[in-house]
XYZ file of C-alpha atoms in Angstrom:
716
model
C 0.000 0.000 0.000
C 2.916 2.344 0.553
C 3.379 2.429 -3.232
C -0.271 3.196 -3.952
C -1.053 6.271 -6.040
C -4.578 7.458 -6.662
C -6.858 10.439 -7.020
C -10.028 11.344 -5.147
C -12.766 13.496 -6.626
C -16.411 14.447 -6.320
C -18.796 15.326 -9.120
C -17.398 18.878 -9.214
C -13.979 18.930 -7.581
C -10.663 17.111 -7.461
C -9.780 16.658 -3.798
C -6.558 14.672 -4.139
C -4.419 13.905 -7.173
C -1.420 11.593 -7.534
C -1.843 10.978 -3.841
C 0.221 8.529 -1.845
C 1.540 8.013 1.659
C 4.565 6.112 2.897
C 4.625 4.499 6.325
C 2.525 7.066 8.111
C -1.063 8.045 8.744
C -2.884 10.966 7.172
C -6.169 12.644 7.917
C -7.664 14.857 5.225
C -10.634 17.150 5.804
C -12.631 18.876 3.079
C -15.646 21.168 3.120
C -18.099 20.918 0.235
C -21.346 22.644 -0.592
C -23.580 19.840 -1.819
C -26.361 21.007 -4.131
C -27.829 17.687 -5.266
C -29.388 14.670 -3.607
C -26.327 12.505 -4.141
C -22.660 13.034 -3.319
C -20.343 10.745 -5.279
C -16.773 10.364 -4.025
C -14.611 8.602 -6.605
C -11.257 6.926 -5.929
C -9.231 6.477 -9.125
C -6.035 4.362 -9.061
C -3.200 5.687 -11.204
C -1.675 3.246 -13.666
C -1.452 -0.223 -12.176
C -1.744 1.042 -8.618
C -4.588 0.660 -6.149
C -6.844 3.096 -4.306
C -7.908 2.659 -0.704
C -8.944 4.379 2.501
C -9.514 3.257 6.060
C -12.407 5.463 7.092
C -14.676 8.185 5.842
C -16.989 10.476 7.770
C -19.618 12.824 6.403
C -20.681 15.562 8.807
C -23.341 18.168 8.156
C -22.593 21.669 9.410
C -24.740 24.803 9.708
C -25.378 26.720 6.495
C -23.940 29.908 7.967
C -20.646 28.394 9.062
C -18.857 30.020 6.116
C -20.195 33.104 4.362
C -20.361 33.440 0.594
C -18.725 36.885 0.642
C -15.653 37.862 2.699
C -12.915 40.511 2.744
C -9.935 40.132 0.439
C -6.343 40.763 1.491
C -4.885 43.941 -0.066
C -8.038 44.775 -2.004
C -11.034 47.000 -1.293
C -13.239 44.549 -3.218
C -14.776 41.689 -1.302
C -14.368 38.113 -2.489
C -17.691 36.712 -3.685
C -18.642 33.126 -4.465
C -16.971 31.240 -1.627
C -19.796 28.752 -1.040
C -19.539 26.853 -4.362
C -15.838 26.218 -3.767
C -14.279 23.159 -2.205
C -12.119 23.893 0.825
C -9.409 21.772 2.404
C -8.671 22.384 6.068
C -4.915 22.900 6.236
C -4.534 24.240 9.763
C -6.892 24.664 12.716
C -5.067 26.145 15.710
C -5.942 26.888 19.337
C -3.852 29.879 20.384
C -2.504 29.873 23.926
C -4.158 26.608 24.891
C -3.861 22.833 24.657
C -5.039 20.543 21.908
C -8.827 20.551 21.619
C -10.295 17.255 20.450
C -13.709 16.295 19.100
C -14.966 15.649 22.636
C -15.018 19.401 23.217
C -16.151 20.561 19.789
C -19.755 20.385 18.607
C -18.617 19.644 15.040
C -15.993 17.074 16.092
C -13.054 19.198 14.988
C -9.523 19.023 16.342
C -7.581 22.182 17.200
C -3.809 21.902 17.630
C -1.690 24.096 19.970
C 0.089 27.078 18.434
C 3.514 26.882 20.095
C 5.209 24.932 17.297
C 4.213 27.604 14.755
C 5.570 30.632 16.663
C 8.644 32.278 15.158
C 9.670 33.811 18.503
C 8.192 31.935 21.437
C 9.588 34.411 23.959
C 7.449 37.162 22.393
C 4.264 35.298 23.274
C 2.446 34.481 26.486
C -0.441 32.092 27.024
C -3.565 33.193 28.845
C -6.680 31.265 29.825
C -10.043 32.523 31.067
C -12.756 30.215 29.750
C -15.279 31.519 32.262
C -15.150 34.952 30.598
C -16.360 33.680 27.204
C -19.807 34.821 26.125
C -21.739 33.900 22.995
C -23.931 36.859 22.085
C -26.551 37.178 19.366
C -24.935 38.151 16.085
C -21.504 36.927 17.151
C -19.845 33.546 17.082
C -21.588 30.374 18.224
C -20.195 27.174 19.691
C -20.409 25.697 16.195
C -17.960 28.352 15.016
C -15.499 27.489 17.796
C -15.910 26.007 21.288
C -15.293 27.863 24.579
C -12.036 25.967 24.970
C -10.756 27.899 21.945
C -12.251 31.308 22.712
C -11.287 30.933 26.381
C -7.555 30.749 25.681
C -5.341 33.195 23.801
C -1.794 34.115 22.930
C -0.918 37.691 23.918
C 2.189 39.879 23.809
C 4.760 39.046 26.461
C 5.543 42.701 27.134
C 6.523 42.148 30.778
C 4.677 45.296 31.740
C 6.787 47.499 29.465
C 4.548 50.319 28.142
C 7.018 50.914 25.300
C 6.924 47.389 23.909
C 6.738 47.380 20.128
C 6.962 43.980 18.477
C 4.746 41.526 16.641
C 3.876 37.948 17.491
C 4.177 35.852 14.324
C 3.203 32.320 13.368
C 4.296 30.603 10.159
C 2.401 27.810 8.407
C 3.305 25.551 5.492
C 1.017 25.961 2.462
C 0.949 24.969 -1.205
C 1.839 27.828 -3.577
C -0.523 28.665 -6.405
C -3.687 28.589 -4.301
C -5.759 31.151 -2.469
C -6.514 30.543 1.179
C -9.498 31.242 3.390
C -8.242 32.527 6.759
C -10.430 32.881 9.842
C -9.278 34.808 12.934
C -11.028 33.983 16.216
C -11.126 36.751 18.822
C -12.458 37.025 22.368
C -11.207 39.683 24.771
C -10.461 37.643 27.875
C -7.630 39.932 29.020
C -9.238 43.358 29.464
C -10.813 44.584 32.682
C -13.135 46.998 30.896
C -14.293 47.980 27.408
C -12.107 49.878 24.917
C -8.836 48.885 26.582
C -7.381 46.769 23.798
C -6.305 48.040 20.350
C -4.016 46.144 17.989
C -3.200 45.239 14.376
C -3.369 41.914 12.533
C -1.422 40.867 9.439
C -1.485 38.164 6.781
C 2.023 37.955 5.367
C 3.086 41.583 4.966
C -0.436 42.920 4.493
C -2.274 44.552 7.347
C -5.825 43.203 7.451
C -6.982 44.732 10.743
C -5.706 48.155 11.762
C -6.239 49.623 15.230
C -8.915 47.046 15.863
C -10.953 47.589 19.025
C -12.522 44.265 19.950
C -15.343 46.115 21.702
C -16.515 47.441 18.326
C -17.037 43.926 16.992
C -18.299 42.317 20.188
C -21.494 44.328 20.635
C -20.049 46.252 23.600
C -19.844 43.015 25.560
C -16.580 42.132 27.239
C -15.616 38.547 26.513
C -17.947 38.179 23.522
C -16.702 35.648 20.977
C -16.499 36.668 17.322
C -14.462 35.963 14.204
C -13.236 37.686 11.047
C -12.670 36.063 7.643
C -10.291 36.907 4.802
C -9.294 35.451 1.452
C -5.618 35.736 0.551
C -3.986 36.460 -2.752
C -2.703 33.429 -4.616
C 0.217 32.175 -2.554
C 3.662 32.477 -4.151
C 5.532 31.012 -1.187
C 5.355 27.751 0.713
C 4.889 29.744 3.940
C 1.932 31.770 5.160
C 2.676 34.158 8.022
C 0.085 35.411 10.496
C 1.032 38.250 12.856
C -0.516 40.447 15.516
C 1.032 43.521 17.098
C 0.369 46.718 19.064
C -1.613 49.618 17.700
C -0.317 53.182 17.466
C -3.564 54.575 18.835
C -2.569 57.156 21.441
C -2.807 55.981 25.012
C -3.363 52.325 24.143
C -1.339 49.900 26.223
C 0.773 47.754 23.863
C -0.871 44.384 23.628
C -2.437 42.082 21.042
C -4.263 38.774 21.287
C -5.410 35.933 19.076
C -7.617 33.097 20.314
C -7.806 30.777 17.338
C -6.992 30.468 13.658
C -8.241 28.418 10.718
C -6.565 28.204 7.314
C -8.334 26.465 4.423
C -7.115 25.958 0.875
C -9.554 27.014 -1.875
C -9.871 25.060 -5.109
C -8.229 26.571 -8.177
C -9.830 27.520 -11.481
C -9.747 23.854 -12.556
C -11.881 22.890 -9.583
C -8.919 21.179 -7.957
C -7.366 21.296 -4.509
C -4.281 19.477 -5.711
C -1.272 21.111 -7.315
C -0.702 17.881 -9.210
C -4.230 17.752 -10.599
C -4.003 16.627 -14.176
C -6.918 14.234 -13.906
C -10.385 15.016 -15.177
C -13.319 14.815 -12.827
C -14.812 11.430 -13.743
C -18.094 11.126 -15.559
C -20.425 8.167 -15.668
C -18.341 6.676 -18.474
C -15.049 6.908 -16.613
C -12.648 4.005 -16.354
C -14.013 0.922 -14.685
C -11.140 1.230 -12.204
C -12.922 4.140 -10.572
C -14.396 3.214 -7.212
C -17.468 5.287 -6.390
C -18.838 5.921 -2.916
C -22.331 7.405 -3.101
C -23.785 9.243 -0.138
C -27.406 10.380 -0.054
C -27.651 13.937 1.236
C -30.207 16.697 1.531
C -30.001 19.404 -1.119
C -28.051 22.456 -0.059
C -26.394 20.884 2.970
C -22.905 22.234 3.626
C -20.904 19.201 4.666
C -17.441 18.262 5.761
C -15.905 15.101 4.339
C -13.128 13.571 6.403
C -10.851 10.991 4.809
C -8.564 8.951 7.035
C -6.109 6.767 5.144
C -3.078 4.516 5.635
C -3.767 2.325 8.651
C -5.380 5.165 10.527
C -9.014 4.690 11.455
C -10.693 7.932 12.398
C -12.352 6.668 15.543
C -14.873 8.720 17.469
C -14.872 6.115 20.203
C -11.992 7.802 22.011
C -11.315 5.756 25.107
C -12.170 2.518 23.325
C -9.294 2.912 20.874
C -7.007 0.857 23.079
C -9.184 -2.181 22.511
C -8.539 -1.980 18.804
C -4.775 -1.801 19.230
C -4.399 -4.978 21.224
C -4.452 -7.504 18.438
C -5.344 -8.056 14.846
C -7.546 -10.897 16.017
C -10.116 -10.726 18.731
C -9.424 -12.061 22.187
C -12.120 -13.618 24.330
C -13.468 -11.082 26.778
C -13.401 -11.690 30.471
C -16.719 -10.604 31.851
C -15.349 -11.059 35.354
C -12.401 -8.772 34.753
C -9.845 -11.578 35.065
C -7.757 -13.218 32.379
C -9.091 -13.701 28.899
C -9.078 -17.485 28.858
C -12.270 -18.850 27.407
C -14.669 -20.387 29.887
C -16.244 -22.646 27.284
C -14.437 -25.758 28.446
C -15.900 -25.262 31.914
C -19.440 -24.999 30.646
C -22.180 -27.174 32.028
C -25.916 -26.776 32.034
C -25.814 -25.521 35.589
C -22.801 -23.201 35.378
C -23.287 -19.457 35.255
C -20.978 -16.553 34.625
C -21.084 -14.616 37.870
C -20.877 -11.184 36.313
C -24.107 -11.778 34.439
C -26.054 -13.158 37.351
C -28.099 -16.313 36.754
C -29.461 -15.424 33.347
C -26.633 -15.496 30.828
C -24.703 -18.708 30.229
C -21.490 -19.263 28.353
C -22.380 -21.646 25.570
C -19.607 -23.769 24.035
C -18.757 -23.018 20.429
C -19.524 -26.598 19.410
C -23.078 -26.193 20.710
C -23.518 -23.006 18.690
C -22.168 -24.713 15.574
C -24.624 -27.553 16.045
C -27.514 -25.152 16.638
C -26.833 -23.270 13.394
C -25.896 -26.277 11.240
C -22.292 -25.027 11.304
C -23.406 -21.481 10.464
C -25.266 -22.543 7.367
C -25.674 -19.498 5.111
C -29.197 -20.593 4.240
C -30.063 -20.101 7.915
C -29.121 -16.407 7.887
C -32.116 -14.270 8.890
C -30.420 -10.882 9.054
C -27.214 -8.923 8.606
C -26.284 -5.931 10.733
C -23.330 -3.808 11.661
C -22.176 -6.378 14.228
C -22.427 -9.352 11.915
C -24.801 -11.992 10.598
C -27.810 -13.313 12.509
C -28.646 -17.006 12.109
C -31.717 -18.946 13.062
C -30.756 -21.836 15.316
C -32.178 -24.718 17.307
C -30.600 -25.780 20.599
C -30.315 -29.438 21.578
C -33.430 -29.112 23.754
C -35.450 -27.910 20.760
C -35.479 -24.228 21.704
C -35.433 -21.935 18.685
C -32.881 -19.138 18.990
C -31.383 -16.254 17.061
C -27.586 -16.370 16.934
C -25.719 -13.139 16.278
C -22.134 -13.855 15.231
C -19.664 -10.978 15.305
C -17.904 -10.100 12.068
C -14.099 -9.823 12.539
C -14.133 -6.750 10.279
C -16.909 -5.053 12.206
C -16.083 -1.934 14.197
C -18.812 -2.854 16.679
C -16.507 -5.153 18.583
C -15.614 -6.099 22.112
C -17.094 -3.105 23.909
C -20.566 -3.549 22.415
C -20.400 -7.313 22.870
C -19.721 -6.848 26.567
C -22.314 -4.079 26.926
C -24.983 -6.279 25.355
C -24.259 -9.097 27.795
C -24.094 -6.854 30.838
C -27.301 -5.018 29.967
C -29.471 -7.950 28.944
C -28.317 -10.072 31.873
C -29.827 -7.503 34.250
C -33.258 -7.289 32.650
C -36.256 -9.549 32.411
C -39.269 -7.934 30.825
C -41.839 -9.247 28.374
C -41.098 -6.347 26.011
C -37.304 -6.737 26.010
C -35.597 -9.452 23.965
C -34.083 -12.084 26.269
C -30.452 -13.135 26.129
C -30.118 -16.916 26.369
C -26.339 -17.074 26.341
C -23.088 -16.106 24.692
C -19.894 -17.661 23.387
C -16.385 -16.211 23.426
C -14.385 -19.317 22.481
C -11.922 -19.328 19.580
C -11.854 -15.521 19.457
C -15.560 -15.553 18.642
C -18.139 -13.031 19.825
C -21.513 -14.748 19.640
C -24.777 -13.745 21.282
C -27.734 -16.131 21.522
C -31.222 -14.645 21.922
C -34.759 -15.879 22.042
C -36.070 -16.317 18.509
C -38.573 -13.731 17.308
C -40.750 -15.380 14.693
C -41.885 -12.247 12.868
C -38.590 -10.399 12.622
C -38.292 -6.628 12.766
C -41.024 -4.034 12.857
C -39.264 -2.350 9.950
C -39.721 -5.394 7.715
C -43.489 -5.261 8.297
C -43.713 -1.601 7.311
C -41.945 -1.495 3.942
C -39.568 -3.216 1.583
C -40.191 -6.876 2.393
C -43.556 -7.737 0.851
C -44.951 -8.984 4.164
C -48.677 -8.564 4.897
C -49.706 -5.084 5.944
C -50.248 -4.378 9.617
C -53.619 -3.028 10.689
C -53.825 0.238 12.610
C -54.706 -1.639 15.790
C -51.710 -3.934 15.352
C -49.432 -0.953 14.829
C -50.723 0.752 17.953
C -50.261 -2.412 20.010
C -46.707 -2.806 18.714
C -45.884 0.807 19.586
C -47.400 0.333 23.035
C -45.309 -2.785 23.621
C -42.095 -1.059 22.564
C -42.963 1.937 24.752
C -43.451 -0.383 27.729
C -40.026 -1.893 27.151
C -38.352 1.508 26.954
C -40.298 2.761 29.978
C -38.967 -0.207 31.939
C -35.403 0.597 30.861
C -35.805 4.197 31.983
C -37.490 3.507 35.318
C -37.035 -0.151 36.280
C -33.724 0.299 38.063
C -32.164 2.845 40.402
C -30.258 4.304 37.448
C -31.991 4.664 34.127
C -30.698 2.749 31.141
C -30.665 4.712 27.882
C -30.952 2.532 24.788
C -29.315 5.038 22.355
C -30.339 3.174 19.198
C -34.137 3.083 19.183
C -35.371 2.366 15.650
C -37.820 0.110 13.857
C -35.052 -2.375 13.003
C -34.420 -2.841 16.732
C -38.046 -3.587 17.606
C -38.697 -7.298 17.082
C -42.016 -9.145 16.849
C -42.806 -12.605 18.174
C -45.283 -15.081 16.710
C -48.155 -13.019 18.140
C -46.722 -9.718 16.882
C -45.845 -8.699 20.431
C -43.074 -6.095 20.342
C -39.747 -6.496 22.110
C -36.920 -3.970 22.122
C -33.577 -5.436 21.023
C -29.908 -4.573 20.442
C -28.403 -3.038 23.572
C -24.829 -2.747 22.307
C -24.905 1.057 22.483
C -26.876 1.299 25.729
C -25.569 3.424 28.556
C -26.584 3.897 32.171
C -28.181 7.242 32.881
C -26.916 10.140 34.998
C -26.403 10.095 38.742
C -29.196 11.430 40.936
C -27.524 14.830 41.266
C -26.853 15.137 37.523
C -29.079 15.954 34.582
C -27.262 14.141 31.789
C -24.391 11.909 30.773
C -21.675 13.506 28.639
C -20.641 11.044 25.973
C -19.626 10.756 22.344
C -22.602 10.640 19.998
C -23.764 7.239 18.793
C -26.984 6.163 17.183
C -28.585 5.913 13.759
C -29.083 8.724 11.272
C -32.670 9.777 10.957
C -33.459 8.687 14.512
C -30.751 10.634 16.346
C -31.802 13.270 18.882
C -30.544 16.613 17.491
C -29.971 18.037 20.975
C -27.815 15.044 21.911
C -26.065 15.417 18.558
C -25.249 19.085 19.235
C -24.374 18.973 22.910
C -23.173 15.377 23.400
C -25.316 15.273 26.526
C -27.335 12.076 26.781
C -30.624 11.694 28.678
C -33.639 9.379 28.522
C -35.283 12.042 26.350
C -32.902 11.064 23.540
C -34.695 7.700 23.394
C -38.015 9.558 23.442
C -37.003 11.545 20.348
C -35.945 8.406 18.477
C -39.205 6.717 19.433
C -41.120 9.712 18.055
C -39.445 9.092 14.692
C -40.491 5.437 14.918
C -44.100 6.526 15.505
C -44.152 8.493 12.256
C -42.413 5.588 10.510
C -45.191 3.282 11.716
C -47.837 5.730 10.522
C -46.367 6.432 7.080
C -44.680 3.070 6.336
C -41.612 4.549 4.671
C -37.905 4.882 5.504
C -36.963 7.635 7.922
C -34.353 8.829 5.415
C -35.063 8.356 1.720
C -32.760 10.341 -0.624
C -34.762 9.172 -3.653
C -37.734 11.334 -2.659
C -38.114 15.068 -3.334
C -36.036 17.230 -1.040
C -38.821 18.226 1.337
C -39.740 14.546 1.837
C -36.255 13.092 2.395
C -36.363 13.328 6.183
C -39.507 11.654 7.513
C -39.558 13.388 10.903
C -39.266 16.863 9.419
C -41.738 16.148 6.629
C -44.333 14.568 8.924
C -44.049 17.460 11.367
C -44.940 19.889 8.579
C -48.207 18.024 7.953
C -48.854 17.634 11.671
C -48.449 21.380 12.170
C -50.923 21.967 9.349
C -53.411 19.652 11.033
C -53.409 17.409 7.948
C -51.493 14.354 9.093
C -54.076 12.126 7.430
C -52.668 13.209 4.060
C -49.445 11.221 4.499
C -50.512 8.014 6.243
C -49.779 4.593 4.779
C -52.160 4.088 1.862
C -53.200 0.711 3.285
C -54.649 2.510 6.321
C -56.882 4.854 4.340
C -60.457 4.526 5.552
C -59.432 2.453 8.578
C -58.189 4.996 11.144
C -60.505 6.974 13.389
C -59.694 10.699 13.247
C -59.492 11.103 17.031
C -57.120 8.144 17.326
C -54.917 9.594 14.590
C -55.062 13.015 16.236
C -53.872 11.639 19.574
C -51.171 9.567 17.872
C -49.894 12.589 15.915
C -49.868 14.788 19.010
C -47.848 12.160 20.861
C -45.262 11.872 18.085
C -45.058 15.661 17.845
C -44.291 15.999 21.559
C -41.598 13.329 21.293
C -39.883 15.350 18.560
C -39.667 18.603 20.526
C -36.366 20.376 19.859
C -35.350 20.361 23.509
C -35.387 17.330 25.770
C -37.029 19.207 28.644
C -40.070 19.763 26.416
C -40.473 16.069 25.566
C -42.667 13.745 27.623
C -41.291 10.902 29.688
C -41.701 7.464 28.141
C -44.416 6.689 30.691
C -46.457 9.613 29.368
C -45.873 8.461 25.800
C -47.118 5.015 26.778
C -50.289 6.423 28.364
C -51.093 8.501 25.275
C -50.591 5.560 22.926
C -52.889 3.421 25.033
C -55.440 6.209 24.866
C -55.081 6.361 21.065
C -55.827 2.627 20.980
C -58.901 3.118 23.166
C -60.123 5.853 20.830
C -59.672 3.545 17.853
C -61.666 0.769 19.496
C -64.310 2.862 21.262
C -67.817 3.430 19.960
C -69.347 5.772 22.509
C -71.874 8.536 22.683
C -70.585 12.047 23.010
C -68.923 14.655 20.947
C -69.364 13.693 17.303
C -65.908 14.970 16.415
C -64.052 13.304 19.261
C -65.806 9.965 18.776
C -66.518 10.013 15.098
C -66.848 6.701 13.342
C -65.936 8.387 10.069
C -62.643 6.992 8.904
C -59.791 8.857 7.233
C -60.655 9.446 3.603
C -58.605 9.463 0.433
C -55.064 10.775 0.381
C -54.232 13.781 -1.718
C -52.493 12.640 -4.909
C -49.332 14.693 -4.411
C -48.299 12.723 -1.335
C -49.789 9.310 -2.032
C -47.317 8.210 -4.651
C -44.649 6.813 -2.359
C -46.944 4.539 -0.347
C -45.210 1.536 1.135
C -42.077 2.252 -0.793
C -39.559 -0.515 -0.969
C -36.790 1.966 -1.557
C -33.447 0.460 -0.624
C -29.954 1.830 -0.954
C -27.907 0.110 -3.614
C -24.718 -1.729 -2.795
C -22.699 1.216 -4.029
C -24.189 3.545 -1.483
C -22.339 4.219 1.718
C -24.382 3.074 4.714
C -23.384 4.356 8.120
C -25.696 3.624 11.004
C -23.456 4.287 14.004
C -21.703 7.609 14.577
C -19.411 8.668 17.313
C -22.609 14.665 16.501
C -25.141 21.315 14.948
C -27.386 24.054 15.949
C -28.863 26.467 13.434
C -29.175 23.899 10.672
C -32.216 22.140 9.297
C -32.358 18.711 10.849
C -33.045 17.128 7.471
C -29.609 18.307 6.448
C -28.068 16.677 9.457
C -29.819 13.359 9.319
C -30.526 12.791 5.633
C -26.884 12.291 4.698
C -26.503 8.590 5.280
C -28.764 5.562 5.111
C -28.409 1.980 6.140
C -31.172 -0.336 5.063
C -30.503 -3.268 7.362
C -30.646 -3.434 11.129
C -27.591 -3.523 13.338
């Protein structure tokens, strides 16, 4: 692979050309303005070489993150037309502070310290005052830069000398022949009062800010965060110098500060970000050696594409990275915290693993092989992110579902252990039961009770199964709500599922719902806390936007996801469907529009037309709407959701005297033609589409643009 040479392009831009890496790891980050429903990323090997990558992330960012028009260095004219350009992040620097990682950035960015870029370190002094940072209306937001960036700064090390007159300068490597987008981040965390600080800022030898008074730009608020953008001239050098220095304004104490800096390369006139770009952006008839990755996105979403290549997996799992470094093959986990020797040889029908109480049993690998006919491919009943799921029969005749971990899956040891620990604690008729597990021979196998009717998702669209009646759908939703309510309230500390979706709600032979897949589950906050701070995980389309923005997890995140499931049950279509018109791509957002109009009946599953009582539908829609409130504090608890769904079922079944509107026996009539053409769509993503269900994270942006990027058709 060290000899590999290839190019990477989108429909409109060349991102990398003649690209190769030797014995190292590289992370590349690009910002693109996507204006169609599909983003195609093409990897083109050069000559007889190969093309490869280890990871790719697609992250939606707010529309206003970068303006279309900004100031130009050494020109009175402003640069216009920035949004259509492709940008490559070259440097993102936290002045005067430590490295800031994705854990402390709402958009998962990394900010490196500035010390290594200083030309004269003794001229500079670090300062920190995070508590002073304020985000005011019209200024910067946390999406622009986090408090850990605005709360630190590099300032002049003048040692109290009122006659100090020098500049602090940083120097950065750049590619000549390109223009660069430069963003200065400012926050006055040093002054005691307004109008104390005046200074100049430079890009190379050009002064871009003269006698700047931070008060003028910070709405007369001390400590207000803001930023200023510039576009450089085409670089003629391999170095770009950024400087700040004292102003000559009379009476001003000599000082200057800078809190953060971002430098992004702009594509050239050929639409390329590579100096070596001789390739043509591929068309549909390009060489068959092109490898296309297609990502469904919402029109107009401004996204960041992160490419991690050469044995470097961009992992948002942070603390779990050590698990991946241990070995190229999996080791058996020790649930008891001891050595990793498999316990399979000690198995007997009466032996239990102490850490999972009396419920979960280690099952020998030979028994699992026998139960699945040696993992017969014809016995596969599902494929998810963890691996394949087989139907099996134990020696006592019990039917089971056997989930076998895929060695190439990223959902490895940690989720395997979490699933065992969680399911071994619970016994509830609406939670799938764990029968046992196997960790012999480096395997990770989970054995569950068999659910005859598969996933709720498969009964809604895409599988050709018989349609569910409205009563059946309500009963299934009620069952799932009971399971989630038990998770949230059944123990001293709540358990948050974190991956509630229709593919994780299973149905037994009587169509009774049971919540499944606890690999991402997490215990809730302590009594004296309101949330759990954690990296974002879940499934696109179902993910709580507040959790996504703030990385603060509560039970209300499950409530939001369940609200999406309710609309999915009502409309019988995927929660994200890039093949539909833009306004219909995101189910939650689209359904909420009709709910707010009071016309939810216009978008229900066509098989339900004429079969749903208006008052039952009204109560159901109101319940889903409350679940999808923007802020968790405004969402109901799962117990309240359960009560309202039970009431909706009563309204559907009741024939009582009273208000003719509230108890009408008139059923929902015909759908309007403009929204009835998708019906029970069997839309599935093709094999060439990139499916990402689990993510390890954006205020001010339409949620359809956040959650309509990626789609995975199968369950985990």
